[in-house]
CSV table of C-alpha atoms in Angstrom, one decimal:
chain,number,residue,atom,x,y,z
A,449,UNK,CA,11.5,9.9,12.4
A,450,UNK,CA,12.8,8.5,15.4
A,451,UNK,CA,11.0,11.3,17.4
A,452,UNK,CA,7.7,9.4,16.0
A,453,UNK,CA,6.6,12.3,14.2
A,454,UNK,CA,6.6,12.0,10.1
A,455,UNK,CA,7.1,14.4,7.9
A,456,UNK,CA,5.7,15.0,4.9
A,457,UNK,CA,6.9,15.9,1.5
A,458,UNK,CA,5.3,15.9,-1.2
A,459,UNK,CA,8.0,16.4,-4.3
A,460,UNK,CA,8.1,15.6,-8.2
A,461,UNK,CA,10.9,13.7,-9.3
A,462,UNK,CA,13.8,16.0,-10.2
A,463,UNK,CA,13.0,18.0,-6.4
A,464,UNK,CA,13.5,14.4,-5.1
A,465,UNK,CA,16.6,13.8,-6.9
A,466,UNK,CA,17.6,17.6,-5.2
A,467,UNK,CA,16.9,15.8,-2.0
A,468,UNK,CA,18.4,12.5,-1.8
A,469,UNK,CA,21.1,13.1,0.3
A,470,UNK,CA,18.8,14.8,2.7
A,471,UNK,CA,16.7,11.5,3.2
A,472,UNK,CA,20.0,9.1,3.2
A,473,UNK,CA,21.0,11.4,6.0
A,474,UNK,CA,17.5,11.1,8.1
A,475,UNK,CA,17.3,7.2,6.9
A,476,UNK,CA,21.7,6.7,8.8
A,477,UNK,CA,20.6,8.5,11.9
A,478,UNK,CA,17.4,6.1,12.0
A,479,UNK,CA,13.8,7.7,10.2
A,480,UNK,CA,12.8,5.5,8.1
A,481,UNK,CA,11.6,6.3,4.6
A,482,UNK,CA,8.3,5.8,3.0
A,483,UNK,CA,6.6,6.6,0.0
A,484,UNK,CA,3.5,6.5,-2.0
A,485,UNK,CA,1.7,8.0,-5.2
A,486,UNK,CA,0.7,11.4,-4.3
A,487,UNK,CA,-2.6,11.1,-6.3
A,488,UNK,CA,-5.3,8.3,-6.7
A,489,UNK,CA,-3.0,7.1,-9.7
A,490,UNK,CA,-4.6,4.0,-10.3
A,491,UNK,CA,-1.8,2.2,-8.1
A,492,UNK,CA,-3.0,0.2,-5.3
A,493,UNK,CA,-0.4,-1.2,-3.0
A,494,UNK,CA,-0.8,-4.3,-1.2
A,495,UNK,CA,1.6,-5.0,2.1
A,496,UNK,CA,2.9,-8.1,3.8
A,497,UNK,CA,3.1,-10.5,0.7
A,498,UNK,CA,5.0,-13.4,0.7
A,499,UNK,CA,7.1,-14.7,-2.1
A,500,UNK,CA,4.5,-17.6,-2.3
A,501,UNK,CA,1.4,-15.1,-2.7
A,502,UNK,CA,3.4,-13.0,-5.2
A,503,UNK,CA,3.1,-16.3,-7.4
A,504,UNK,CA,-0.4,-16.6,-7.1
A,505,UNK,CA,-1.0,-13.1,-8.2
A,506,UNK,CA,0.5,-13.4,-11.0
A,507,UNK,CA,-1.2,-16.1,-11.7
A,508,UNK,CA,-4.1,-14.8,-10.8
A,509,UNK,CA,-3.9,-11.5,-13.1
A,510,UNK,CA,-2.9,-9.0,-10.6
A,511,UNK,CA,0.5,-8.9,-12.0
A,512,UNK,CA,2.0,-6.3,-9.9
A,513,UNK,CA,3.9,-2.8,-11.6
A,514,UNK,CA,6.4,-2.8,-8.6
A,515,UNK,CA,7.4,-5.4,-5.9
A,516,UNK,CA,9.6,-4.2,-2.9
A,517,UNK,CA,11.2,-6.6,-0.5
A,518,UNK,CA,10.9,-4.4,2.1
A,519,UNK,CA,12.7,-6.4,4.8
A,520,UNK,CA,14.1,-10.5,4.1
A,521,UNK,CA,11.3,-12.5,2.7
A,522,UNK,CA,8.3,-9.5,3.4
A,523,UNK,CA,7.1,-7.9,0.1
A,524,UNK,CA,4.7,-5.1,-1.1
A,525,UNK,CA,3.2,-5.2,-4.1
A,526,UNK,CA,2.2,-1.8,-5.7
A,527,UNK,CA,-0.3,-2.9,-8.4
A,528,UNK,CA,-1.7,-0.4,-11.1
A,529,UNK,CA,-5.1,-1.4,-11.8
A,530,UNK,CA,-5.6,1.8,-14.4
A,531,UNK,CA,-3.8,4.1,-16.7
A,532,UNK,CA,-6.0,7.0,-14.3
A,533,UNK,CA,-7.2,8.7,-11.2
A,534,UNK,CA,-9.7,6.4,-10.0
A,535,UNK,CA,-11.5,7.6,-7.0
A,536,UNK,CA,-10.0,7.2,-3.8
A,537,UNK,CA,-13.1,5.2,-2.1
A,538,UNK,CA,-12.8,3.0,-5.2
A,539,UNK,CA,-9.2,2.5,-5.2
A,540,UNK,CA,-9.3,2.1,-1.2
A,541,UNK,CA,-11.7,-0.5,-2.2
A,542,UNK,CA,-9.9,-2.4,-4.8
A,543,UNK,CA,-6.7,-2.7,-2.1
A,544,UNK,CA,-8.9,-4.1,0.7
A,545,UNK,CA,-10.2,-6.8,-1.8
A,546,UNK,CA,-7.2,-7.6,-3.0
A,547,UNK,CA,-5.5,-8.3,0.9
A,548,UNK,CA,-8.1,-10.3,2.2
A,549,UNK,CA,-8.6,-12.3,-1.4
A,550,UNK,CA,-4.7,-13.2,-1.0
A,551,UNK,CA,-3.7,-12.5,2.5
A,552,UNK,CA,-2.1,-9.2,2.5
A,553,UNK,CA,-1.4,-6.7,5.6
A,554,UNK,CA,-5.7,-5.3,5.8
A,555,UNK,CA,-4.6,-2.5,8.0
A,556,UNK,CA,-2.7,-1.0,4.7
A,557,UNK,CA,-5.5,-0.8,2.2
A,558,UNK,CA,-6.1,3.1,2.0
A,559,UNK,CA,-5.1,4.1,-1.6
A,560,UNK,CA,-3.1,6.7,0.1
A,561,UNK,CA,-1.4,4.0,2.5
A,562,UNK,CA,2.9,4.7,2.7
A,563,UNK,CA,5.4,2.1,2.4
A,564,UNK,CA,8.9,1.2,2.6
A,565,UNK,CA,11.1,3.4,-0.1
A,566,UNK,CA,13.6,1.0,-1.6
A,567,UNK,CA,17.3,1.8,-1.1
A,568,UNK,CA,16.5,2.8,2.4
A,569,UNK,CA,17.2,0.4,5.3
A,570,UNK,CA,13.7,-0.7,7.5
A,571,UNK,CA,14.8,0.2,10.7
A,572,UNK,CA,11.1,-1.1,12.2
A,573,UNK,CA,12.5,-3.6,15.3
A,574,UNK,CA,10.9,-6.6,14.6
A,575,UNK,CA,12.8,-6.6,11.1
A,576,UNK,CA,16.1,-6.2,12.3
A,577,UNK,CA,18.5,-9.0,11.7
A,578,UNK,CA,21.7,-9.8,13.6
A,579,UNK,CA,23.8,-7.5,10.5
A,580,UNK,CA,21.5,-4.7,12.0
A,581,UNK,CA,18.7,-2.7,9.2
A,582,UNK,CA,17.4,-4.5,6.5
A,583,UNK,CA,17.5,-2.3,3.0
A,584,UNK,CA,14.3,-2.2,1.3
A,585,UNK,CA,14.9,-3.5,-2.2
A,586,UNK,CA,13.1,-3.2,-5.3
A,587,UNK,CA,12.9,-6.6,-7.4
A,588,UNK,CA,10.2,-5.7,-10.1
A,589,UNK,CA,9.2,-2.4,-11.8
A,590,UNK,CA,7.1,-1.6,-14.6
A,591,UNK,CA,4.0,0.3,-15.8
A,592,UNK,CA,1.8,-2.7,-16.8
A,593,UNK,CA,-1.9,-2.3,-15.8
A,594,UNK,CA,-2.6,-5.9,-14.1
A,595,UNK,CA,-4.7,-7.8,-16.4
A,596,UNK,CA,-7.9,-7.8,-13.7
A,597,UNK,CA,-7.6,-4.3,-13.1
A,598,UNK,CA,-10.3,-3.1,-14.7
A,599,UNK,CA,-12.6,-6.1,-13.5
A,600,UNK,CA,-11.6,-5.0,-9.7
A,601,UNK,CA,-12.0,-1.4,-9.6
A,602,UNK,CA,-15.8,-2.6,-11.4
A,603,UNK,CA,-16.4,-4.6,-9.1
A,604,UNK,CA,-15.4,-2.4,-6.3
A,605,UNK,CA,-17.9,0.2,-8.1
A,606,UNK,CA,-21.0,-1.8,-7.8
A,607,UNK,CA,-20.3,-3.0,-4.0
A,608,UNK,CA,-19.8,0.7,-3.0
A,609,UNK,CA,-22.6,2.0,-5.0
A,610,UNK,CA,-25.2,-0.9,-3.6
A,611,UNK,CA,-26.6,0.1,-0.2
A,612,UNK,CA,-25.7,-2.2,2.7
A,613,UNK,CA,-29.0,-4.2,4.0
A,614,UNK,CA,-30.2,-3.1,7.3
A,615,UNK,CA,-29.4,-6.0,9.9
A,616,UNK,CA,-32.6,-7.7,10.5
A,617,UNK,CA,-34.3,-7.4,13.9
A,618,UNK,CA,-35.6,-9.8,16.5
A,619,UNK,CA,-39.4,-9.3,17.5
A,620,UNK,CA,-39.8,-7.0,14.3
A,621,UNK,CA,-42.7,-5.3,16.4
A,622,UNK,CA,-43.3,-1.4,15.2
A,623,UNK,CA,-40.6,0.9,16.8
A,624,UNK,CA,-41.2,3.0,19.7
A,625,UNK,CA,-39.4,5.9,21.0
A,626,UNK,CA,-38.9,6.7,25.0
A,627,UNK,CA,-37.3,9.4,26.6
């Protein structure tokens, strides 16, 4: 909102259908629109992507169930790694993996993060262009699980269930306590 507060809905999709012309409303007098699952679906998404790394995820396996150019050149990719809930630590997991392995936004990788809804315009300022608001568009959508889906969530699995090493000490004499 352009008060900076957000506010939340959480609706299925006929209620959203209800309210469409309330959010085109908001999104002309400049809020901005986001959305996300509204469970741990399985869907991770991964921000900031450029055509380029779209490629190499592919490529890669991570084929991605929806891709939103969510201002010119600047894509998310919302990637289903299961057909279920997976737990959110897990899936919070799999989306930080997945932006530093192929240089996506790291300060989205909550499973719960929101994004850009496409149809709306992105009214953030350092994405306006000189024809004013950029409208989020979706290019690809689907309900594939990515073929390395089940390989990352895993291998996010075993790092969160194996127990960080303590950092090692200098002068590893016996600890004393004072006070």
């Amino acid at each position: 909102r352009p008060n900076g507060k957000m506010r939340e809905f959480s609706l299925g999709v006929a209620e959203l259908d209800r309210r469409i012309g309330y959010f085109r409303h908001e999104n002309a007098h400049g809020a901005d629109v986001f959305i996300r699952p509204h469970d741990s679906t399985g869907v991770v998404l991964m921000d900031d992507v450029s055509r380029e790394k779209l490629g190499d995820l592919k490529r890669a396996g991570v084929q991605p169930a929806a891709v939103v150019e969510s201002s010119p050149g600047n894509f998310q990719a919302w990637v289903r790694v299961a057909r279920r809930s997976v737990d959110p630590a897990v899936a919070s997991a799999v989306a930080r993996d997945l932006a530093e392995t192929h240089g996506a936004d790291k300060r989205g990788v909550a499973w719960n993060h929101y994004d850009r809804c496409p149809g709306f315009t992105n009214r953030k300022p350092t994405r306006m262009t000189e024809r004013g608001a950029p409208f989020a568009k979706l290019h690809e959508a689907g309900d594939r699980v990515a073929a390395r889906g089940p390989e990352l969530i895993r291998q996010a699995e075993m790092r969160l269930s194996t127990p960080s090493p303590l950092p090692e000490r200098e002068n590893a004499g016996p600890l004393r306590a004072t006070g």
